[in-house]
Amino acid sequence: MAQKNLEGYVGFASLPNQVYRKSVKRGFEFTLMVVGESGLGKSTLINSLFLTDLYSGEYPGPSNRIKKTVQVEQSKVLMKEGGVQLLLSIVDTPGFGDAVDNSNCWQPVIDHIDSKFEDYLNAESRVNRRQMPDSRVHCCLYFIAPSGHGLKPLDIEFMKRLHEKVNIIPLIAKADTLTPEECQQFKKQIMREILEHKIKIYEFPETDDEEENKIVKTIKDRLPLAVVGSNTIIEANGKKVRGRQYPWGVAEVENGDHCDFTLLRNMLIRTHMQDLKDVTNNVHYENYRSRKLAAVTCNGIDNNKAKGQLTKSPLAQMEEERREHVTKMKKMEMEMEQVFEMKVKEKVQKLKDSEGELQRRHEQMKKNLEAQHKELEERRRQFEEERSTWETQQRILEQQKMTLEKNKKKGKIF
Amino acid sequence: MQERTMAATEIARQAGEGARAVPLSGHVGFDSMPDQLVNKSVNHGFCFNILCVGETGLGKSTLMDTLFNTKFEGEPTQHNQPGVQLKSNTYELQESNVRLKLTVVNTVGFGDQINKEDSYKSIVEFIDAQFEAYLQEELKIKRTLHSYHDTRIHACLYFIAPTGHSLKSLDLVTMKKLDSKVNIIPIIAKSDAISKSELAKFKIKITSELVSNGVQIYQFPTDDETVAEINSTMNGHLPFAVVGSTEEVKIGNKMVRARQYPWGTVQVENENHCDFVKLREMLIRVNMEDLREQTHTRHYELYRRCKLEEMGFKDTDPDSKPFSLQETYEAKRNEFMGELQKKEEEMRQMFVQRVKEKEAELKEAEKELHEKFDRLKKLHQDEKKKLEDKKKSLDDELNGFKQKKTAAELLQSQNQQPGGSATLKKDKERKNSGFL
């Protein structure tokens, strides 16, 4: 790849504008999950974050919907600001942590997140893909009760089970019940425990920008963010602010000295919303997907081979298996052929031997017979010779006799 | 960031589907989302891939150099190429804070052969190969789409020779093969060879030929109000008549890119002289992102759909219930395994058959052998019998002779008694013979 210098304005520097234009036209969507026990101010915080009555009398928040078991419910709202449309889905979990026995109360949450991943995976894997709605959970705000001591076992358990499925942002709820010092201690303790349990909360990405990195560092130092929410506007110091009115003063939601709400809002909405979506897509979803596909395709393959399969698509893997099978078949064929040839050779040899044997025997018998023939011939010859000799003799004798007879008759008697 | 395109929804449509619109009582701040997205894109860098299709000598390389204000690699090609090859080069360009990875793919030897029937094939194969590479990455179990270097062709500049008459049949055939695979932007090359009036007629002829042959060229999008007007005007100027030049000529007191002729100077960036500026505006400054998007959501999806269907994937099972990915893979896998097993079984059966046949053959041969030897044995038996008979007859003769002899001898001895002389004579003869 070569680096080229341009000798004049080309114009692709307008690409960001093109991207901007298209994204505004498309609109944005974001799914935010809120998890925490009842009464921690979740609904109020959401309303404060988005400056709207998402949860109201008409649409009550999770703590007002008393459930016997943990439910997972979703509400969708459409907001518009500065020409930009945002489809916001809030997933809440009424009943979470409210029972006496809270074992497995995280399971419905896990199931919900997984089912959204599953939907996306199926939509992505279809042959005919349309525009796919992205209802995956992009961020989970986890509300920690302001006990001032540390994380509860439920908190730890939940975060451990979900930190590899969703971006977790832990928040200290109702932070106006803690003094700044108590808050500091609490935060330190929580971060210690998070480290100890190896929980991976959402990490702010490093950028090349100095300014941005400074802000990121500020946020990192103040994790977990301690928040206060309010549905009411109060008059304080001549200003109208969102806050909570106490006899001893007004706790202002958007006052950085009072709580970290502004930091949260800026981070969640104004600067890192896109990154939360990207991390969900590139990390959490990909983890889910690769685990799911590995389970499907590595069924029946032993683990040693399975490791190497992960970098292939399941189809490429099937192709490879097909090729392997072809080689296996060829080998099998060759072996069978060999065995076949060998057996045939054996049998043919046997037949030949048998033929040879029979032939030999036949020859033997023939020779035998010939010998007998010859013997017979010899005997006959001898016999004939003997006979003819005797017959000749007899003939001579006969003649003699006849001559004698003749002489006798003639009177020549002796 | 184009994966995001697949995740987008029509927000307004969603509003009708159970999302209620809520008013905001202050500035929330999500109007920074486009900026957040843009920042990420800029950090990530952009990539764009252009394919230039056209006969040798139509000025493809020069036009690229002119468009991007830089000298790209490459020697001018000769006309003696045996087939069409595609040469691709990737460059890293930067303009203000925007980094662009630009890949320029040139067809080498296009239109030079006597038989041009297969000219389009290597181009189609190349485009498909890029789609295939992306598809393979997308289907991997552990994939890295985020950092994948996208090599899919986003725009195809089709260079039409400035004959002034009509499109060549090679052009029509090629464009027809490419229009469902890539965004085609037809260009009249070296248009300084055509006069203005001829040019207008030429453009009309080309457009009507494209329409009548059903060739779908890329239309600049008119759905976004901000650019709808300029895009629709530009659509009317297609195909763009361009002139490329890397030489600079002094006009007035400026150095401009131009081609100098005895009768005048053709200025590349003068809109009265040619459509170069229009091309640059449309291709780079206004619609580059749309070209990438169309490639991903339309052309790539079509390729993917065809490929998967070819491999037997379906979205619904015979009962029209949608498949889950797991079911699809499992079904495919079972089918595949079944196929393999069947093949194995077939081969085994074939061997069993052969063995049977061979055995029968050998048995037959064995039978014949035994028959042969049985026959021989019988012959032998016959011979033996004959011999026995002969023996017997000889023995009979022998016996007969013996009897005869004995009888004769007896008779002779009887003859000796009464006569005596005969015997005496015989004795005398004997004695005489003895004396001798």
PDB file of C-alpha atoms in Angstrom, chain B residues 161-343:
ATOM      1  CA  ALA B 161     -15.269   4.908 -26.584  1.00  0.00           C
ATOM      2  CA  PRO B 162     -16.033   8.294 -28.133  1.00  0.00           C
ATOM      3  CA  THR B 163     -17.278   6.987 -31.466  1.00  0.00           C
ATOM      4  CA  GLY B 164     -20.194   9.370 -31.481  1.00  0.00           C
ATOM      5  CA  HIS B 165     -22.538   6.706 -32.793  1.00  0.00           C
ATOM      6  CA  SER B 166     -23.729   4.172 -30.275  1.00  0.00           C
ATOM      7  CA  LEU B 167     -22.614   1.636 -27.730  1.00  0.00           C
ATOM      8  CA  LYS B 168     -20.561  -1.267 -28.922  1.00  0.00           C
ATOM      9  CA  SER B 169     -22.086  -4.676 -28.429  1.00  0.00           C
ATOM     10  CA  LEU B 170     -19.195  -5.546 -26.102  1.00  0.00           C
ATOM     11  CA  ASP B 171     -20.241  -2.601 -23.924  1.00  0.00           C
ATOM     12  CA  LEU B 172     -23.865  -3.689 -23.771  1.00  0.00           C
ATOM     13  CA  VAL B 173     -23.014  -7.286 -23.011  1.00  0.00           C
ATOM     14  CA  THR B 174     -20.528  -6.351 -20.317  1.00  0.00           C
ATOM     15  CA  MET B 175     -22.725  -3.764 -18.641  1.00  0.00           C
ATOM     16  CA  LYS B 176     -25.647  -6.150 -18.638  1.00  0.00           C
ATOM     17  CA  LYS B 177     -23.541  -8.719 -16.832  1.00  0.00           C
ATOM     18  CA  LEU B 178     -22.328  -6.195 -14.299  1.00  0.00           C
ATOM     19  CA  ASP B 179     -25.421  -4.168 -13.519  1.00  0.00           C
ATOM     20  CA  SER B 180     -26.692  -6.481 -10.794  1.00  0.00           C
ATOM     21  CA  LYS B 181     -23.284  -6.749  -9.189  1.00  0.00           C
ATOM     22  CA  VAL B 182     -21.914  -3.278  -9.011  1.00  0.00           C
ATOM     23  CA  ASN B 183     -22.890   0.381  -9.265  1.00  0.00           C
ATOM     24  CA  ILE B 184     -22.206   1.290 -12.889  1.00  0.00           C
ATOM     25  CA  ILE B 185     -21.438   4.877 -13.811  1.00  0.00           C
ATOM     26  CA  PRO B 186     -21.043   5.122 -17.570  1.00  0.00           C
ATOM     27  CA  ILE B 187     -18.528   7.635 -18.838  1.00  0.00           C
ATOM     28  CA  ILE B 188     -17.760   8.859 -22.324  1.00  0.00           C
ATOM     29  CA  ALA B 189     -13.984   8.808 -22.410  1.00  0.00           C
ATOM     30  CA  LYS B 190     -11.729  11.217 -24.272  1.00  0.00           C
ATOM     31  CA  SER B 191     -14.781  13.282 -25.013  1.00  0.00           C
ATOM     32  CA  ASP B 192     -12.717  16.107 -26.452  1.00  0.00           C
ATOM     33  CA  ALA B 193     -12.914  14.150 -29.678  1.00  0.00           C
ATOM     34  CA  ILE B 194     -16.649  14.838 -29.960  1.00  0.00           C
ATOM     35  CA  SER B 195     -18.254  18.110 -30.815  1.00  0.00           C
ATOM     36  CA  LYS B 196     -20.973  19.533 -28.583  1.00  0.00           C
ATOM     37  CA  SER B 197     -23.874  18.735 -30.880  1.00  0.00           C
ATOM     38  CA  GLU B 198     -22.624  15.256 -31.575  1.00  0.00           C
ATOM     39  CA  LEU B 199     -22.179  14.772 -27.869  1.00  0.00           C
ATOM     40  CA  ALA B 200     -25.789  15.543 -27.057  1.00  0.00           C
ATOM     41  CA  LYS B 201     -26.965  13.059 -29.686  1.00  0.00           C
ATOM     42  CA  PHE B 202     -24.456  10.492 -28.480  1.00  0.00           C
ATOM     43  CA  LYS B 203     -25.638  10.776 -24.896  1.00  0.00           C
ATOM     44  CA  ILE B 204     -29.267  10.332 -25.898  1.00  0.00           C
ATOM     45  CA  LYS B 205     -28.412   7.338 -28.037  1.00  0.00           C
ATOM     46  CA  ILE B 206     -26.447   5.718 -25.255  1.00  0.00           C
ATOM     47  CA  THR B 207     -29.146   6.300 -22.657  1.00  0.00           C
ATOM     48  CA  SER B 208     -31.861   4.905 -24.884  1.00  0.00           C
ATOM     49  CA  GLU B 209     -29.775   1.871 -25.738  1.00  0.00           C
ATOM     50  CA  LEU B 210     -29.152   1.225 -22.071  1.00  0.00           C
ATOM     51  CA  VAL B 211     -32.838   1.511 -21.305  1.00  0.00           C
ATOM     52  CA  SER B 212     -33.962  -0.668 -24.177  1.00  0.00           C
ATOM     53  CA  ASN B 213     -31.478  -3.344 -23.163  1.00  0.00           C
ATOM     54  CA  GLY B 214     -32.558  -3.209 -19.542  1.00  0.00           C
ATOM     55  CA  VAL B 215     -29.170  -2.154 -18.204  1.00  0.00           C
ATOM     56  CA  GLN B 216     -29.490  -0.721 -14.689  1.00  0.00           C
ATOM     57  CA  ILE B 217     -26.944   1.983 -14.163  1.00  0.00           C
ATOM     58  CA  TYR B 218     -26.398   3.735 -10.856  1.00  0.00           C
ATOM     59  CA  GLN B 219     -28.825   6.523 -10.132  1.00  0.00           C
ATOM     60  CA  PHE B 220     -27.730   9.274  -7.778  1.00  0.00           C
ATOM     61  CA  PRO B 221     -30.138   9.094  -4.845  1.00  0.00           C
ATOM     62  CA  THR B 222     -32.938  11.583  -4.594  1.00  0.00           C
ATOM     63  CA  ASP B 223     -34.506  10.533  -1.314  1.00  0.00           C
ATOM     64  CA  ASP B 224     -32.567  12.933   0.888  1.00  0.00           C
ATOM     65  CA  GLU B 225     -33.844  16.492   0.527  1.00  0.00           C
ATOM     66  CA  THR B 226     -30.449  18.019   1.093  1.00  0.00           C
ATOM     67  CA  VAL B 227     -29.030  16.480  -2.053  1.00  0.00           C
ATOM     68  CA  ALA B 228     -32.126  15.455  -3.985  1.00  0.00           C
ATOM     69  CA  GLU B 229     -32.049  18.402  -6.306  1.00  0.00           C
ATOM     70  CA  ILE B 230     -28.429  18.281  -7.346  1.00  0.00           C
ATOM     71  CA  ASN B 231     -28.550  14.534  -7.722  1.00  0.00           C
ATOM     72  CA  SER B 232     -31.574  14.527  -9.931  1.00  0.00           C
ATOM     73  CA  THR B 233     -30.074  17.198 -12.150  1.00  0.00           C
ATOM     74  CA  MET B 234     -26.893  15.187 -12.472  1.00  0.00           C
ATOM     75  CA  ASN B 235     -28.819  12.060 -13.297  1.00  0.00           C
ATOM     76  CA  GLY B 236     -29.938  13.863 -16.378  1.00  0.00           C
ATOM     77  CA  HIS B 237     -26.357  14.504 -17.479  1.00  0.00           C
ATOM     78  CA  LEU B 238     -25.388  10.841 -17.525  1.00  0.00           C
ATOM     79  CA  PRO B 239     -23.295   9.505 -19.128  1.00  0.00           C
ATOM     80  CA  PHE B 240     -20.639  12.005 -18.135  1.00  0.00           C
ATOM     81  CA  ALA B 241     -18.394  13.122 -20.958  1.00  0.00           C
ATOM     82  CA  VAL B 242     -14.947  13.438 -19.433  1.00  0.00           C
ATOM     83  CA  VAL B 243     -11.502  14.521 -20.323  1.00  0.00           C
ATOM     84  CA  GLY B 244      -8.556  13.667 -18.157  1.00  0.00           C
ATOM     85  CA  SER B 245      -5.219  15.359 -17.954  1.00  0.00           C
ATOM     86  CA  THR B 246      -2.309  15.568 -15.627  1.00  0.00           C
ATOM     87  CA  GLU B 247      -0.591  18.274 -17.640  1.00  0.00           C
ATOM     88  CA  GLU B 248      -1.015  21.847 -16.618  1.00  0.00           C
ATOM     89  CA  VAL B 249      -1.449  24.778 -18.955  1.00  0.00           C
ATOM     90  CA  LYS B 250      -1.394  28.455 -18.088  1.00  0.00           C
ATOM     91  CA  ILE B 251      -4.771  30.095 -18.694  1.00  0.00           C
ATOM     92  CA  GLY B 252      -4.903  33.758 -17.749  1.00  0.00           C
ATOM     93  CA  ASN B 253      -2.696  33.813 -14.698  1.00  0.00           C
ATOM     94  CA  LYS B 254      -3.556  30.396 -13.333  1.00  0.00           C
ATOM     95  CA  MET B 255      -2.162  26.981 -14.029  1.00  0.00           C
ATOM     96  CA  VAL B 256      -5.026  24.660 -14.878  1.00  0.00           C
ATOM     97  CA  ARG B 257      -5.159  21.084 -15.958  1.00  0.00           C
ATOM     98  CA  ALA B 258      -5.839  20.988 -19.635  1.00  0.00           C
ATOM     99  CA  ARG B 259      -5.083  19.472 -22.976  1.00  0.00           C
ATOM    100  CA  GLN B 260      -3.544  21.820 -25.471  1.00  0.00           C
ATOM    101  CA  TYR B 261      -4.472  21.591 -29.115  1.00  0.00           C
ATOM    102  CA  PRO B 262      -3.498  23.913 -31.991  1.00  0.00           C
ATOM    103  CA  TRP B 263      -7.108  25.055 -32.141  1.00  0.00           C
ATOM    104  CA  GLY B 264      -7.564  25.644 -28.453  1.00  0.00           C
ATOM    105  CA  THR B 265      -7.168  24.299 -24.969  1.00  0.00           C
ATOM    106  CA  VAL B 266      -9.575  21.869 -23.360  1.00  0.00           C
ATOM    107  CA  GLN B 267      -9.778  22.700 -19.665  1.00  0.00           C
ATOM    108  CA  VAL B 268     -10.565  19.711 -17.548  1.00  0.00           C
ATOM    109  CA  GLU B 269     -12.295  21.659 -14.822  1.00  0.00           C
ATOM    110  CA  ASN B 270     -14.291  23.879 -17.089  1.00  0.00           C
ATOM    111  CA  GLU B 271     -17.878  22.718 -17.029  1.00  0.00           C
ATOM    112  CA  ASN B 272     -18.462  24.046 -20.517  1.00  0.00           C
ATOM    113  CA  HIS B 273     -15.715  21.895 -21.854  1.00  0.00           C
ATOM    114  CA  CYS B 274     -16.545  18.575 -20.219  1.00  0.00           C
ATOM    115  CA  ASP B 275     -18.377  16.906 -17.359  1.00  0.00           C
ATOM    116  CA  PHE B 276     -15.305  16.189 -15.269  1.00  0.00           C
ATOM    117  CA  VAL B 277     -16.374  18.444 -12.451  1.00  0.00           C
ATOM    118  CA  LYS B 278     -19.806  16.832 -12.409  1.00  0.00           C
ATOM    119  CA  LEU B 279     -18.239  13.409 -12.174  1.00  0.00           C
ATOM    120  CA  ARG B 280     -15.989  14.447  -9.343  1.00  0.00           C
ATOM    121  CA  GLU B 281     -18.821  16.106  -7.522  1.00  0.00           C
ATOM    122  CA  MET B 282     -21.099  13.117  -7.803  1.00  0.00           C
ATOM    123  CA  LEU B 283     -18.606  10.371  -7.316  1.00  0.00           C
ATOM    124  CA  ILE B 284     -16.564  11.818  -4.498  1.00  0.00           C
ATOM    125  CA  ARG B 285     -18.073  14.844  -2.871  1.00  0.00           C
ATOM    126  CA  VAL B 286     -21.741  13.948  -2.685  1.00  0.00           C
ATOM    127  CA  ASN B 287     -22.416  10.253  -3.133  1.00  0.00           C
ATOM    128  CA  MET B 288     -19.334   8.326  -2.126  1.00  0.00           C
ATOM    129  CA  GLU B 289     -21.030   7.131   1.044  1.00  0.00           C
ATOM    130  CA  ASP B 290     -24.183   6.199  -0.829  1.00  0.00           C
ATOM    131  CA  LEU B 291     -22.174   4.165  -3.320  1.00  0.00           C
ATOM    132  CA  ARG B 292     -20.671   2.223  -0.434  1.00  0.00           C
ATOM    133  CA  GLU B 293     -24.061   1.751   1.166  1.00  0.00           C
ATOM    134  CA  GLN B 294     -25.696   0.524  -2.046  1.00  0.00           C
ATOM    135  CA  THR B 295     -22.887  -1.933  -2.589  1.00  0.00           C
ATOM    136  CA  HIS B 296     -23.383  -3.335   0.874  1.00  0.00           C
ATOM    137  CA  THR B 297     -27.160  -3.367   1.123  1.00  0.00           C
ATOM    138  CA  ARG B 298     -28.075  -4.191  -2.443  1.00  0.00           C
ATOM    139  CA  HIS B 299     -25.346  -5.824  -4.511  1.00  0.00           C
ATOM    140  CA  TYR B 300     -23.698  -7.737  -1.701  1.00  0.00           C
ATOM    141  CA  GLU B 301     -27.029  -8.891  -0.284  1.00  0.00           C
ATOM    142  CA  LEU B 302     -28.040 -10.192  -3.705  1.00  0.00           C
ATOM    143  CA  TYR B 303     -24.784 -12.104  -4.020  1.00  0.00           C
ATOM    144  CA  ARG B 304     -25.160 -13.487  -0.524  1.00  0.00           C
ATOM    145  CA  ARG B 305     -28.735 -14.521  -1.052  1.00  0.00           C
ATOM    146  CA  CYS B 306     -27.907 -16.329  -4.289  1.00  0.00           C
ATOM    147  CA  LYS B 307     -24.905 -18.017  -2.771  1.00  0.00           C
ATOM    148  CA  LEU B 308     -26.803 -19.266   0.276  1.00  0.00           C
ATOM    149  CA  GLU B 309     -29.739 -20.453  -1.781  1.00  0.00           C
ATOM    150  CA  GLU B 310     -27.328 -22.274  -4.032  1.00  0.00           C
ATOM    151  CA  MET B 311     -25.989 -24.075  -1.002  1.00  0.00           C
ATOM    152  CA  GLY B 312     -29.473 -25.091  -0.011  1.00  0.00           C
ATOM    153  CA  PHE B 313     -30.161 -22.691   2.820  1.00  0.00           C
ATOM    154  CA  LYS B 314     -33.720 -21.570   3.254  1.00  0.00           C
ATOM    155  CA  ASP B 315     -35.430 -19.189   5.581  1.00  0.00           C
ATOM    156  CA  THR B 316     -38.467 -21.298   6.279  1.00  0.00           C
ATOM    157  CA  ASP B 317     -38.942 -25.019   6.575  1.00  0.00           C
ATOM    158  CA  PRO B 318     -41.550 -26.863   4.470  1.00  0.00           C
ATOM    159  CA  ASP B 319     -44.206 -25.873   6.976  1.00  0.00           C
ATOM    160  CA  SER B 320     -43.342 -22.216   6.528  1.00  0.00           C
ATOM    161  CA  LYS B 321     -42.088 -21.847  10.056  1.00  0.00           C
ATOM    162  CA  PRO B 322     -38.983 -19.734  10.232  1.00  0.00           C
ATOM    163  CA  PHE B 323     -35.753 -21.566  10.901  1.00  0.00           C
ATOM    164  CA  SER B 324     -33.518 -20.541  13.696  1.00  0.00           C
ATOM    165  CA  LEU B 325     -29.879 -20.386  12.802  1.00  0.00           C
ATOM    166  CA  GLN B 326     -29.165 -23.376  14.943  1.00  0.00           C
ATOM    167  CA  GLU B 327     -31.809 -25.457  13.221  1.00  0.00           C
ATOM    168  CA  THR B 328     -30.559 -24.393   9.817  1.00  0.00           C
ATOM    169  CA  TYR B 329     -26.995 -25.342  10.554  1.00  0.00           C
ATOM    170  CA  GLU B 330     -28.008 -28.585  12.188  1.00  0.00           C
ATOM    171  CA  ALA B 331     -30.270 -29.506   9.318  1.00  0.00           C
ATOM    172  CA  LYS B 332     -27.553 -28.669   6.825  1.00  0.00           C
ATOM    173  CA  ARG B 333     -25.065 -30.641   8.783  1.00  0.00           C
ATOM    174  CA  ASN B 334     -27.292 -33.681   9.068  1.00  0.00           C
ATOM    175  CA  GLU B 335     -28.006 -33.557   5.389  1.00  0.00           C
ATOM    176  CA  PHE B 336     -24.324 -33.296   4.706  1.00  0.00           C
ATOM    177  CA  MET B 337     -23.413 -36.189   6.995  1.00  0.00           C
ATOM    178  CA  GLY B 338     -26.185 -38.272   5.494  1.00  0.00           C
ATOM    179  CA  GLU B 339     -24.793 -37.576   2.062  1.00  0.00           C
ATOM    180  CA  LEU B 340     -21.329 -38.642   3.077  1.00  0.00           C
ATOM    181  CA  GLN B 341     -22.610 -41.808   4.667  1.00  0.00           C
ATOM    182  CA  LYS B 342     -24.619 -42.622   1.606  1.00  0.00           C
ATOM    183  CA  LYS B 343     -21.535 -42.261  -0.551  1.00  0.00           C
TER     184      LYS B 343
END
